[in-house]
PDB file of C-alpha atoms and ligand atoms in Angstrom:
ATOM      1  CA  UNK A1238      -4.227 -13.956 -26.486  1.00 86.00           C
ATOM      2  CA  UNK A1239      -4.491  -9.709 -25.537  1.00 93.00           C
ATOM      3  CA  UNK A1240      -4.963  -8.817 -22.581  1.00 95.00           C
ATOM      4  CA  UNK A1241      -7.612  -7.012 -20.714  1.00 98.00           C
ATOM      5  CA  UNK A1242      -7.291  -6.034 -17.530  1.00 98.00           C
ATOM      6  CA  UNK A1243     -10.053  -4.881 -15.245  1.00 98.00           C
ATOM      7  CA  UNK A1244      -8.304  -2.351 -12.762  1.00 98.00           C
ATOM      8  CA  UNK A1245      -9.812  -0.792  -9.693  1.00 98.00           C
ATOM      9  CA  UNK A1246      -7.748   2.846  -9.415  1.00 97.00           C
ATOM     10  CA  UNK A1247      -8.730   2.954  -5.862  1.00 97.00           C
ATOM     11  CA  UNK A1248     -10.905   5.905  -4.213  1.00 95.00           C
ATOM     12  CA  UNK A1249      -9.385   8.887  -6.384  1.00 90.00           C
ATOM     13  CA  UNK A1250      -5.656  10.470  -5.529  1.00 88.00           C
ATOM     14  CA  UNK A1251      -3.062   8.650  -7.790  1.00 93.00           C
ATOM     15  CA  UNK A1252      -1.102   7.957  -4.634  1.00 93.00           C
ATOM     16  CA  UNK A1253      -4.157   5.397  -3.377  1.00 94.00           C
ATOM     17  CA  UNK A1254      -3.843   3.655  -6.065  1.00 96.00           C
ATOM     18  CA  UNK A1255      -2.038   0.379  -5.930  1.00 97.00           C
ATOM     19  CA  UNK A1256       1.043  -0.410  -7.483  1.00 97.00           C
ATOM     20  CA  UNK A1257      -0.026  -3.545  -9.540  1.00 98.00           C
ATOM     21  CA  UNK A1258      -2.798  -1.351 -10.620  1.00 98.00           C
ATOM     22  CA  UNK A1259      -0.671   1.217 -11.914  1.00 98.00           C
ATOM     23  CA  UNK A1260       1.780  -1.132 -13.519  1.00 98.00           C
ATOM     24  CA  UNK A1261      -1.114  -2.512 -15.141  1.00 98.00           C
ATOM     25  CA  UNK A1262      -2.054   1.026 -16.706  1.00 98.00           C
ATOM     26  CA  UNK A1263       1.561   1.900 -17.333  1.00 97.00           C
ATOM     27  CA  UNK A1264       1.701  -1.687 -19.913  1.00 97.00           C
ATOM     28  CA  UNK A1265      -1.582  -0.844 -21.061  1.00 98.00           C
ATOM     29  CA  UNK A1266      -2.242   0.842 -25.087  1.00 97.00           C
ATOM     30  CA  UNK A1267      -5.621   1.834 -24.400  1.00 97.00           C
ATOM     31  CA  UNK A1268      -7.278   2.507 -20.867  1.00 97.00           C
ATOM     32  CA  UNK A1269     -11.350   2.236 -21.306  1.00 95.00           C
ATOM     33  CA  UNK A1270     -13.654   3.761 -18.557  1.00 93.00           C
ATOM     34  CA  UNK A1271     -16.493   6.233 -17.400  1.00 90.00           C
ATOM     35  CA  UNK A1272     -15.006   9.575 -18.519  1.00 89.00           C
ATOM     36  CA  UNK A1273     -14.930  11.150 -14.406  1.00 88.00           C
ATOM     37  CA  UNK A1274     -12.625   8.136 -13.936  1.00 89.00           C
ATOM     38  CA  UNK A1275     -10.294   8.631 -16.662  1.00 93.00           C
ATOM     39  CA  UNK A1276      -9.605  12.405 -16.020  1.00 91.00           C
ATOM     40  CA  UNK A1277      -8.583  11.199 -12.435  1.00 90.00           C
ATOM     41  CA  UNK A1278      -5.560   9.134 -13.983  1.00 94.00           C
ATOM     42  CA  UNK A1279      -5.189  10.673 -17.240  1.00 94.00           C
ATOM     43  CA  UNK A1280      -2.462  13.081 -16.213  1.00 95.00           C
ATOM     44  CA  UNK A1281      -0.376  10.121 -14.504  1.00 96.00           C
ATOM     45  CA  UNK A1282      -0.225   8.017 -17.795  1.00 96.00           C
ATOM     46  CA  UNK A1283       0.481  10.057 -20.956  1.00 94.00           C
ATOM     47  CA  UNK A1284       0.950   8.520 -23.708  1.00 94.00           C
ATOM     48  CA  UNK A1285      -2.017   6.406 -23.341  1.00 97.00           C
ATOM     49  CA  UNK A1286      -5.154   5.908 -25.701  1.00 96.00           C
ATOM     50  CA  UNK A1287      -8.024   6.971 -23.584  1.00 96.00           C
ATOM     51  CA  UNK A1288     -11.703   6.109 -23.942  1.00 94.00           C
ATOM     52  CA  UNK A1289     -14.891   6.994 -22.400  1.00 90.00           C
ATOM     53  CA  UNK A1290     -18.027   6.260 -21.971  1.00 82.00           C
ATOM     54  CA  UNK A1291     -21.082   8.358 -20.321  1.00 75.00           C
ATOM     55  CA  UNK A1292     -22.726   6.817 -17.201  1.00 74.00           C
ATOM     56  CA  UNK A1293     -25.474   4.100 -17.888  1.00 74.00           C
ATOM     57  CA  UNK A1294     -23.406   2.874 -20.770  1.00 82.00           C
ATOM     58  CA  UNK A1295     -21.885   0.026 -18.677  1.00 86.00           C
ATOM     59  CA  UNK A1296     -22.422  -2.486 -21.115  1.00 91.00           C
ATOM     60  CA  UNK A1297     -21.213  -0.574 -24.305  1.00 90.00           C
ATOM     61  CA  UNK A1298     -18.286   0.595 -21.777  1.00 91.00           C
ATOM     62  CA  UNK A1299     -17.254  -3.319 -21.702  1.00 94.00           C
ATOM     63  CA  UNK A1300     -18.139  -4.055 -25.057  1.00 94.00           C
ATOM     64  CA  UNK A1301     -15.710  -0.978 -26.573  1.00 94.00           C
ATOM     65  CA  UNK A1302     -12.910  -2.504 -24.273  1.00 96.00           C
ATOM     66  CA  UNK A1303     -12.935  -6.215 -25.624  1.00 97.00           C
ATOM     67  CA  UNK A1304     -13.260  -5.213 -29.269  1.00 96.00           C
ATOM     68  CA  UNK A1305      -9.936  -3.093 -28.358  1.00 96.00           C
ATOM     69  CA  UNK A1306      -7.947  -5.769 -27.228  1.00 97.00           C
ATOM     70  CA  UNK A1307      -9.779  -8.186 -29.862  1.00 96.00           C
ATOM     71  CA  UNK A1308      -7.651  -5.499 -32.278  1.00 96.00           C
ATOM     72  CA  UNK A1309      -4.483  -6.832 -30.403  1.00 95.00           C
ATOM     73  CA  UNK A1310      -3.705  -4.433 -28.234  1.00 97.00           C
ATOM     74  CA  UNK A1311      -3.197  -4.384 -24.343  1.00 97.00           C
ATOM     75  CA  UNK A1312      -6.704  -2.756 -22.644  1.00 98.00           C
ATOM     76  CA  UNK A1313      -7.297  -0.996 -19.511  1.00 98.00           C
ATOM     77  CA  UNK A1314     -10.716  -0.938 -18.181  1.00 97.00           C
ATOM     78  CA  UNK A1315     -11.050   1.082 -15.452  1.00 96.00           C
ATOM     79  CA  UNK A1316     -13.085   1.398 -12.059  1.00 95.00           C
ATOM     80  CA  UNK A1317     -12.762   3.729  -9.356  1.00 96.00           C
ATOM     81  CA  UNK A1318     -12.371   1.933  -5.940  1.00 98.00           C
ATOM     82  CA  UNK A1319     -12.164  -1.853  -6.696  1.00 98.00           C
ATOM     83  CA  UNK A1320     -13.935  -2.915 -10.284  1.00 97.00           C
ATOM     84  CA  UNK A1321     -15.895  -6.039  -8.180  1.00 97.00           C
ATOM     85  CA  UNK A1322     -17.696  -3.887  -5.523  1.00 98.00           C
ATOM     86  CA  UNK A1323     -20.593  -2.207  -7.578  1.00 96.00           C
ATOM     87  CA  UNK A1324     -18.269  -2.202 -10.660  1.00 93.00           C
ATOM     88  CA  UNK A1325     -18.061  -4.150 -13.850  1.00 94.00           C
ATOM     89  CA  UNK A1326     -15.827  -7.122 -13.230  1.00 97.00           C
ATOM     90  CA  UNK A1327     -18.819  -9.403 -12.862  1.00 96.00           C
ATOM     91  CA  UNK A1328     -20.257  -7.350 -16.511  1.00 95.00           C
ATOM     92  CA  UNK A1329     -17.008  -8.171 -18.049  1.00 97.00           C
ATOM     93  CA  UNK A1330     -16.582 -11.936 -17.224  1.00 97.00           C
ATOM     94  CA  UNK A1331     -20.311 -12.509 -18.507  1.00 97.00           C
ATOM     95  CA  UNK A1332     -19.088 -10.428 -21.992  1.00 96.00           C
ATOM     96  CA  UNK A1333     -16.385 -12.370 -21.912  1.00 97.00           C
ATOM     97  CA  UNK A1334     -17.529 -15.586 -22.784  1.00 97.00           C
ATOM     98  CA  UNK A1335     -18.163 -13.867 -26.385  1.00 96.00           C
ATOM     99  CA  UNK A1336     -14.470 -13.284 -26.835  1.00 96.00           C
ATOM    100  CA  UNK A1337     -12.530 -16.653 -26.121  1.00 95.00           C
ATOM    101  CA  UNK A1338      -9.364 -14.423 -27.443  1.00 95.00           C
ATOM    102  CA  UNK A1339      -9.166 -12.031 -25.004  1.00 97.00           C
ATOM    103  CA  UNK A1340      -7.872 -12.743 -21.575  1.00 97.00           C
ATOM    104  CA  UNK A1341      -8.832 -10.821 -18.481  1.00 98.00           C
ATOM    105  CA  UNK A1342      -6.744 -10.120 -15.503  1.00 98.00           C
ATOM    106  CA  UNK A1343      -8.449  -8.475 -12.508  1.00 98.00           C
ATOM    107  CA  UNK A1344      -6.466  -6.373 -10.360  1.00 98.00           C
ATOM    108  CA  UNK A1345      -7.944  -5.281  -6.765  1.00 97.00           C
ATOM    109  CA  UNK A1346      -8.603  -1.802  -5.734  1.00 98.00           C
ATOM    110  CA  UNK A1347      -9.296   0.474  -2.495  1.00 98.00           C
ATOM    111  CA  UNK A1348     -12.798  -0.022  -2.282  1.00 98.00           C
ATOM    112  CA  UNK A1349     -15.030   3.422  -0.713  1.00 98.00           C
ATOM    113  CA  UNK A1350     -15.415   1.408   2.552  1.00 98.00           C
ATOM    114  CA  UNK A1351     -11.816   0.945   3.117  1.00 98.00           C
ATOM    115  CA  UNK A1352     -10.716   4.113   1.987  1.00 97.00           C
ATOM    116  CA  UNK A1353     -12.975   6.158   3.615  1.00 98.00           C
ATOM    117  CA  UNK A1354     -12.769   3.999   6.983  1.00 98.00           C
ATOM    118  CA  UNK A1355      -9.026   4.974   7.667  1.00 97.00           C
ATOM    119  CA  UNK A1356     -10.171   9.058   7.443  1.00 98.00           C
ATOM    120  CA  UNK A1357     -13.209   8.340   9.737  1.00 98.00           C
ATOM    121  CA  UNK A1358     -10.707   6.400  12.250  1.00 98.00           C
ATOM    122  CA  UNK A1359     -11.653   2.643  12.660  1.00 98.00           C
ATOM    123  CA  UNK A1360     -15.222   1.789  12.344  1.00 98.00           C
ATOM    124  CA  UNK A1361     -14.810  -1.677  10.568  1.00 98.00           C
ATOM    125  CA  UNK A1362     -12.985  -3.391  12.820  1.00 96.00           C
ATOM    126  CA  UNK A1363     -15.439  -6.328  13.308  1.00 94.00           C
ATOM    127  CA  UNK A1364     -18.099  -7.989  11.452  1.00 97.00           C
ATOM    128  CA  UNK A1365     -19.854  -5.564   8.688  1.00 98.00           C
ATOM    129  CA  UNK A1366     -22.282  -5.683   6.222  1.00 98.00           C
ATOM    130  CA  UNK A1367     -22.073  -3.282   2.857  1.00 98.00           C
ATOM    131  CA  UNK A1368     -25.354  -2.223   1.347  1.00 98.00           C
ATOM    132  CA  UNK A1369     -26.116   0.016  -1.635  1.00 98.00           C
ATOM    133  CA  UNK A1370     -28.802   2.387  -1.715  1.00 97.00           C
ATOM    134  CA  UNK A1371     -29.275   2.416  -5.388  1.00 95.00           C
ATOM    135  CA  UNK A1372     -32.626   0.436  -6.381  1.00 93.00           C
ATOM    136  CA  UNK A1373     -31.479   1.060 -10.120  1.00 91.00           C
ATOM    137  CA  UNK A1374     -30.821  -2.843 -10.502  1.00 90.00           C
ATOM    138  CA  UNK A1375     -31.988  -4.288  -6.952  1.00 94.00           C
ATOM    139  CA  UNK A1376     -35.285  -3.930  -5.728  1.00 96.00           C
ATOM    140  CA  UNK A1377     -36.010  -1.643  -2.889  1.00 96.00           C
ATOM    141  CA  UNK A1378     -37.515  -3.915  -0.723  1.00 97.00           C
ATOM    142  CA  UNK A1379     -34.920  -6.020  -1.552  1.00 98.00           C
ATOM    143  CA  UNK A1380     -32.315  -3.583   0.145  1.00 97.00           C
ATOM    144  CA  UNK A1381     -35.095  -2.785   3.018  1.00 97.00           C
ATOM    145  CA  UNK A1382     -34.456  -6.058   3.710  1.00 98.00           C
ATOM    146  CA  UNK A1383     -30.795  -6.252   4.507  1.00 98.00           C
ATOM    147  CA  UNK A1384     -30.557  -3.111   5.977  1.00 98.00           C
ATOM    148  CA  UNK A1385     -33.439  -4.688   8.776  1.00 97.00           C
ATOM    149  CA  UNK A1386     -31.767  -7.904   9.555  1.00 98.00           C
ATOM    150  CA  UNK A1387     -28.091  -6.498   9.233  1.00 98.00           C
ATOM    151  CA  UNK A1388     -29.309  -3.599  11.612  1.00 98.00           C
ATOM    152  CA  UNK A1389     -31.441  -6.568  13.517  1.00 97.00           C
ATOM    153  CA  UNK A1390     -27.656  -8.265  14.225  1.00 98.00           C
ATOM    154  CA  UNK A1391     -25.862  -5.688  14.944  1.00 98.00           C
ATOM    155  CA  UNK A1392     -23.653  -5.268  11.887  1.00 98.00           C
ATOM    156  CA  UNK A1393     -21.482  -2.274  11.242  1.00 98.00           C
ATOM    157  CA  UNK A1394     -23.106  -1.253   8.269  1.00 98.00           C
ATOM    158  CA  UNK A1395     -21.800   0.586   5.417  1.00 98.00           C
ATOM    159  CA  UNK A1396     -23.865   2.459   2.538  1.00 98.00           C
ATOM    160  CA  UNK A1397     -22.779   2.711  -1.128  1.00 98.00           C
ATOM    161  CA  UNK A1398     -24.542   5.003  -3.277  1.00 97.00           C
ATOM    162  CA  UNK A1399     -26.426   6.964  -0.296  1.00 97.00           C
ATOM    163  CA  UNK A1400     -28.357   9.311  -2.524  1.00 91.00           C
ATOM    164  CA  UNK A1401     -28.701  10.890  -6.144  1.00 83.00           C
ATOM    165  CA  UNK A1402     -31.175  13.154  -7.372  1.00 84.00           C
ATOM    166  CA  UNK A1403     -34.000  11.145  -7.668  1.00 85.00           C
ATOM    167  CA  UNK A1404     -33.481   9.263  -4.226  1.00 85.00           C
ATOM    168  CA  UNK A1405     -32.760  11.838  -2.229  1.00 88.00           C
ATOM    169  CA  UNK A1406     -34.659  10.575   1.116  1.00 94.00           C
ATOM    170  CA  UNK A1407     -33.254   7.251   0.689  1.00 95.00           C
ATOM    171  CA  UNK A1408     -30.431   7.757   3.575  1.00 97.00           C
ATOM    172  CA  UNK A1409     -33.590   9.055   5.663  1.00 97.00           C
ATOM    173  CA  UNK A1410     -35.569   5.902   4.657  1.00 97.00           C
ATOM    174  CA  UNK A1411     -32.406   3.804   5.587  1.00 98.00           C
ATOM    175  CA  UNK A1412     -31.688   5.593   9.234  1.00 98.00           C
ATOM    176  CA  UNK A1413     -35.930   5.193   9.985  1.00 98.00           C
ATOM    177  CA  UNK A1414     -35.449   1.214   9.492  1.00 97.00           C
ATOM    178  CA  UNK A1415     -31.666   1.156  11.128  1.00 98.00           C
ATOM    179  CA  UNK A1416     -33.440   2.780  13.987  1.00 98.00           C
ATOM    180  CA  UNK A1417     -35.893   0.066  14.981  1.00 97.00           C
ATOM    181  CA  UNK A1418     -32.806  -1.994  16.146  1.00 97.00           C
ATOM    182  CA  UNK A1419     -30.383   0.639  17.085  1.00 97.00           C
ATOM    183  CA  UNK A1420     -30.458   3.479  19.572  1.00 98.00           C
ATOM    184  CA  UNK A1421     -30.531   7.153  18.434  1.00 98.00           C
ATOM    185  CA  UNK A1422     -26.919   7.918  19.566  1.00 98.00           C
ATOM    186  CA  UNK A1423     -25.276   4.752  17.788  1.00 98.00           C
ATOM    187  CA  UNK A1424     -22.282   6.197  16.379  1.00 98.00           C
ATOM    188  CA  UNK A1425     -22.334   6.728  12.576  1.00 98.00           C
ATOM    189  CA  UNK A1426     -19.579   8.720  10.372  1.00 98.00           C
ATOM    190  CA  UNK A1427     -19.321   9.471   6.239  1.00 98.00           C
ATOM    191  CA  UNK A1428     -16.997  10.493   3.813  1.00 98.00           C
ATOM    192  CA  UNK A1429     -17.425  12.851   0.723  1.00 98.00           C
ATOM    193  CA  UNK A1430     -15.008  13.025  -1.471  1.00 97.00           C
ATOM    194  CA  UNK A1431     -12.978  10.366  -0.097  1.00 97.00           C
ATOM    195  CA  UNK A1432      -8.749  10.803  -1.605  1.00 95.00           C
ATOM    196  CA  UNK A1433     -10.303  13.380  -3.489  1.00 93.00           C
ATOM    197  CA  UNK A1434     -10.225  16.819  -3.800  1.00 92.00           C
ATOM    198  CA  UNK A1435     -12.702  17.951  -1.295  1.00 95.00           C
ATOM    199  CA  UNK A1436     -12.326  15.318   1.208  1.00 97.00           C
ATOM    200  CA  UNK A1437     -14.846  15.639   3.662  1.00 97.00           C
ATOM    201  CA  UNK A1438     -15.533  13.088   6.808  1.00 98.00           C
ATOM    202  CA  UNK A1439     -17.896  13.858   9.674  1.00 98.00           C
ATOM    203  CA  UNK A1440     -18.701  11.670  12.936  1.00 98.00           C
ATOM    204  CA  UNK A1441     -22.280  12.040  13.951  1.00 98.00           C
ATOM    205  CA  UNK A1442     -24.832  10.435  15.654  1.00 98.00           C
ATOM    206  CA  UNK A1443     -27.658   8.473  14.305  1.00 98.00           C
ATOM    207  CA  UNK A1444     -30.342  11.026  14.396  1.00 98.00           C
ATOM    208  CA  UNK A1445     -28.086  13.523  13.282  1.00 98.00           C
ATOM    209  CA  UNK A1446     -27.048  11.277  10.247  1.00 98.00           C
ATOM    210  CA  UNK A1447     -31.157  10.702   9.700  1.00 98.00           C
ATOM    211  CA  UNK A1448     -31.464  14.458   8.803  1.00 97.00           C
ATOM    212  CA  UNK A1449     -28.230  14.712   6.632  1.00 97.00           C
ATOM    213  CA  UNK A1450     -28.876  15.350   3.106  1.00 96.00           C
ATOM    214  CA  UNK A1451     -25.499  13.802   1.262  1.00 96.00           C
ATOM    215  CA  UNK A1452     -24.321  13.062  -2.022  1.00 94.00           C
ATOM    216  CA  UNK A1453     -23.719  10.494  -4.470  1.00 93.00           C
ATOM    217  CA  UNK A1454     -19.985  11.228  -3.873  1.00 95.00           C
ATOM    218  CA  UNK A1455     -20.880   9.832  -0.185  1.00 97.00           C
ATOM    219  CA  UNK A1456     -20.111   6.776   1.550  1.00 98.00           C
ATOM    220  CA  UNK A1457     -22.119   6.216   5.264  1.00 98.00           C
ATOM    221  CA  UNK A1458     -21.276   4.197   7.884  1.00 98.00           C
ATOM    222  CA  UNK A1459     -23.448   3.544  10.796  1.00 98.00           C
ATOM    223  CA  UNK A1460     -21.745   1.943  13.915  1.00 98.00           C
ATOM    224  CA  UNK A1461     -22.857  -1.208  15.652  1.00 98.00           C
ATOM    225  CA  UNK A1462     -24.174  -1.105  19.491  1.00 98.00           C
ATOM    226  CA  UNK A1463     -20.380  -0.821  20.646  1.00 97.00           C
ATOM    227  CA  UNK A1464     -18.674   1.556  18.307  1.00 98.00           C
ATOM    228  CA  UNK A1465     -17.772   4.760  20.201  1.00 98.00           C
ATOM    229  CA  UNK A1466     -16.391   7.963  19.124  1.00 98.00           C
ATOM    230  CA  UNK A1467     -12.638   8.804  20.320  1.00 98.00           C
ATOM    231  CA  UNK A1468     -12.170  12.600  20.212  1.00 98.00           C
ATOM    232  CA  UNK A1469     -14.062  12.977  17.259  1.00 98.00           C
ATOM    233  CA  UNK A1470     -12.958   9.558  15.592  1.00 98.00           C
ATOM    234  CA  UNK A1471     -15.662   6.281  14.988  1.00 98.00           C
ATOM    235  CA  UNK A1472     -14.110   3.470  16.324  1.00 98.00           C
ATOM    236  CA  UNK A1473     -15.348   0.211  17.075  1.00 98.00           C
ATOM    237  CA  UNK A1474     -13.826  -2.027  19.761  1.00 96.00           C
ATOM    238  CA  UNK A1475     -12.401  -5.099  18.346  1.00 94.00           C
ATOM    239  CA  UNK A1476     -12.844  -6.221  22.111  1.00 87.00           C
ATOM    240  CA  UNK A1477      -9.410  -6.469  23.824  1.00 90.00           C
ATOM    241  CA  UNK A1478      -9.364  -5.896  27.606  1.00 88.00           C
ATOM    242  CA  UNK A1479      -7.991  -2.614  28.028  1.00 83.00           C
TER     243      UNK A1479
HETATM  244  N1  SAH B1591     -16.403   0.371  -7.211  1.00 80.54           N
HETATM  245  C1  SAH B1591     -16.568   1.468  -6.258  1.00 80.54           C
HETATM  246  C2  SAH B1591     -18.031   1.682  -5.855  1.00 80.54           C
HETATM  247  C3  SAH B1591     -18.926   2.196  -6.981  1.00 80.54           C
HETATM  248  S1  SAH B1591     -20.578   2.499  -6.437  1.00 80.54           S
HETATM  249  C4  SAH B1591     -15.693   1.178  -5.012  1.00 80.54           C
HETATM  250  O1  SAH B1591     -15.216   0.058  -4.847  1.00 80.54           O
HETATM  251  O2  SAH B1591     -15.481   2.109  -4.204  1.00 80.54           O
HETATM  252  C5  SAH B1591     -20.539   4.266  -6.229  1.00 80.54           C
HETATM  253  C6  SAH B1591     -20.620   4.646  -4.758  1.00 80.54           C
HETATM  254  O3  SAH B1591     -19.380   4.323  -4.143  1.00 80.54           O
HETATM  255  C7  SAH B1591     -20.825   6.123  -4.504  1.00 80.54           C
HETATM  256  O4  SAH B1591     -22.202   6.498  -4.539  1.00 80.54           O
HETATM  257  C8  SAH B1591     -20.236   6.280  -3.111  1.00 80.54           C
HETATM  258  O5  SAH B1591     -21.152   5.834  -2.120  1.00 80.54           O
HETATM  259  C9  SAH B1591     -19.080   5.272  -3.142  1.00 80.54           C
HETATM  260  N2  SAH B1591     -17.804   5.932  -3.522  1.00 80.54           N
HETATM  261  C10 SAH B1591     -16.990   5.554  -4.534  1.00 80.54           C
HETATM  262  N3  SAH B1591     -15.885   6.350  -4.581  1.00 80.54           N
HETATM  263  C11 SAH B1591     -16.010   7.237  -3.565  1.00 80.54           C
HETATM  264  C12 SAH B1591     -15.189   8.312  -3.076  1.00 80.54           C
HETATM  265  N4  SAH B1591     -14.024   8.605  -3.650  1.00 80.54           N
HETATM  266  N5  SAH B1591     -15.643   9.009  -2.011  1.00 80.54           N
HETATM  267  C13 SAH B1591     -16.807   8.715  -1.410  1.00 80.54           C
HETATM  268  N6  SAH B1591     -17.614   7.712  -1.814  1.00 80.54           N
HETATM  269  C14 SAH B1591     -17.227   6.980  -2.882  1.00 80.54           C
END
């Protein structure tokens, strides 16, 4: 049996990484992923096969990395954050099935919420819910949807993929329906950038965050009734007596 491991790198800086994920890369031949990805390792693991695939060419991405290991040798495919939040771990299981001679091994990343949480300060410290923006594969009602009723009950909420070029009043669209449950000055933060060159975090309000224009490179969080921010930090109360 070869193995393929599906390996989330974490939000960006080699030092986020985990260490099972870079052991995992270090006993890997050939390390497969979307080409921004690989340049953000590359330098940390020479040596190493390396290949990529444009964007949209998730399935041909997972196919190229099975037929590599098929040859025998030990594969790498690669996600930034962790590979089964908005990644390809559930892609790759479903490929799977086609090659009964290749084994996969998942190993868990720093997923954008996480990593960007601890630069904001400590907004997910109860319940939240994690919603992405992207109506590439979901429907956009669909999404209106949860963001209503996890607004409605007063979930921290946290957005992946907050804009792109063709949706770029989708954060608007998001705050409009957030704001039927939630008060103006609920307590919202995001992250650009996050362990990456560039980092970038900002606490605002929600009507500030409303008329934000962000990137794809984003990750948003807007706070639930309680969250508060401490000298310029979002942080919401877990609920100890102080
Ligand atoms: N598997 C990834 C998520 C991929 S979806 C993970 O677990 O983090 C892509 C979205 O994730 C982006 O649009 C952005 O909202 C968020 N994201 C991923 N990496 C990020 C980073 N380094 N900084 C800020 N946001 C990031």
């Amino acid at each position: 049996m070869s193995i393929l491991y599906v390996v989330g790198i974490g939000p960006g800086a080699y030092g986020k990484m985990t260490i099972e994920a870079a052991e995992a890369l270090k006993n890997s031949d050939v390390i497969v992923g979307y080409t921004v990805y690989v340049d953000l390792v590359k330098e940390h693991f020479p040596g190493k096969e390396f290949l990529t695939t444009p964007m949209r060419r998730e399935t041909e991405r997972c196919e190229l990395a099975f037929l590599e290991a098929e040859k025998g040798k030990t594969v790498a495919m690669i996600c930034s954050g962790d590979a089964g939040v908005y990644g390809m771990t559930g892609l790759m299981y479903e490929i799977g099935v086609r090659y009964p001679g290749v084994e996969l091994k998942v190993i868990g990343g720093v997923t954008a919420a996480i990593g960007g949480a601890a630069v904001l300060g400590a907004p997910l410290i109860h319940d939240f819910a994690v919603i992405s923006l992207s109506d590439l594969l979901t429907p956009w009602e669909k999404i209106e949807k949860r963001l209503e009723l996890s607004a409605e009950a007063d979930f921290v909420i946290c957005l992946y993929n907050p804009s792109s070029k063709k949706r770029k009043d989708y954060l608007k669209k998001a705050c409009d329906l957030v704001l039927k449950h939630r008060s103006p000055d609920t307590v919202c933060g995001y992250v650009k950038n996050i362990g990456r060159e560039g980092e970038e975090g900002c606490v605002l309000t929600l009507s500030r965050l409303h008329d934000t224009q962000v990137d794809m490179f984003t990750t948003v969080w807007i706070g639930n009734s309680q969250t508060k921010n401490i000298n310029g930090k979002m942080v919401t109360p877990r609920g100890y007596r102080l």
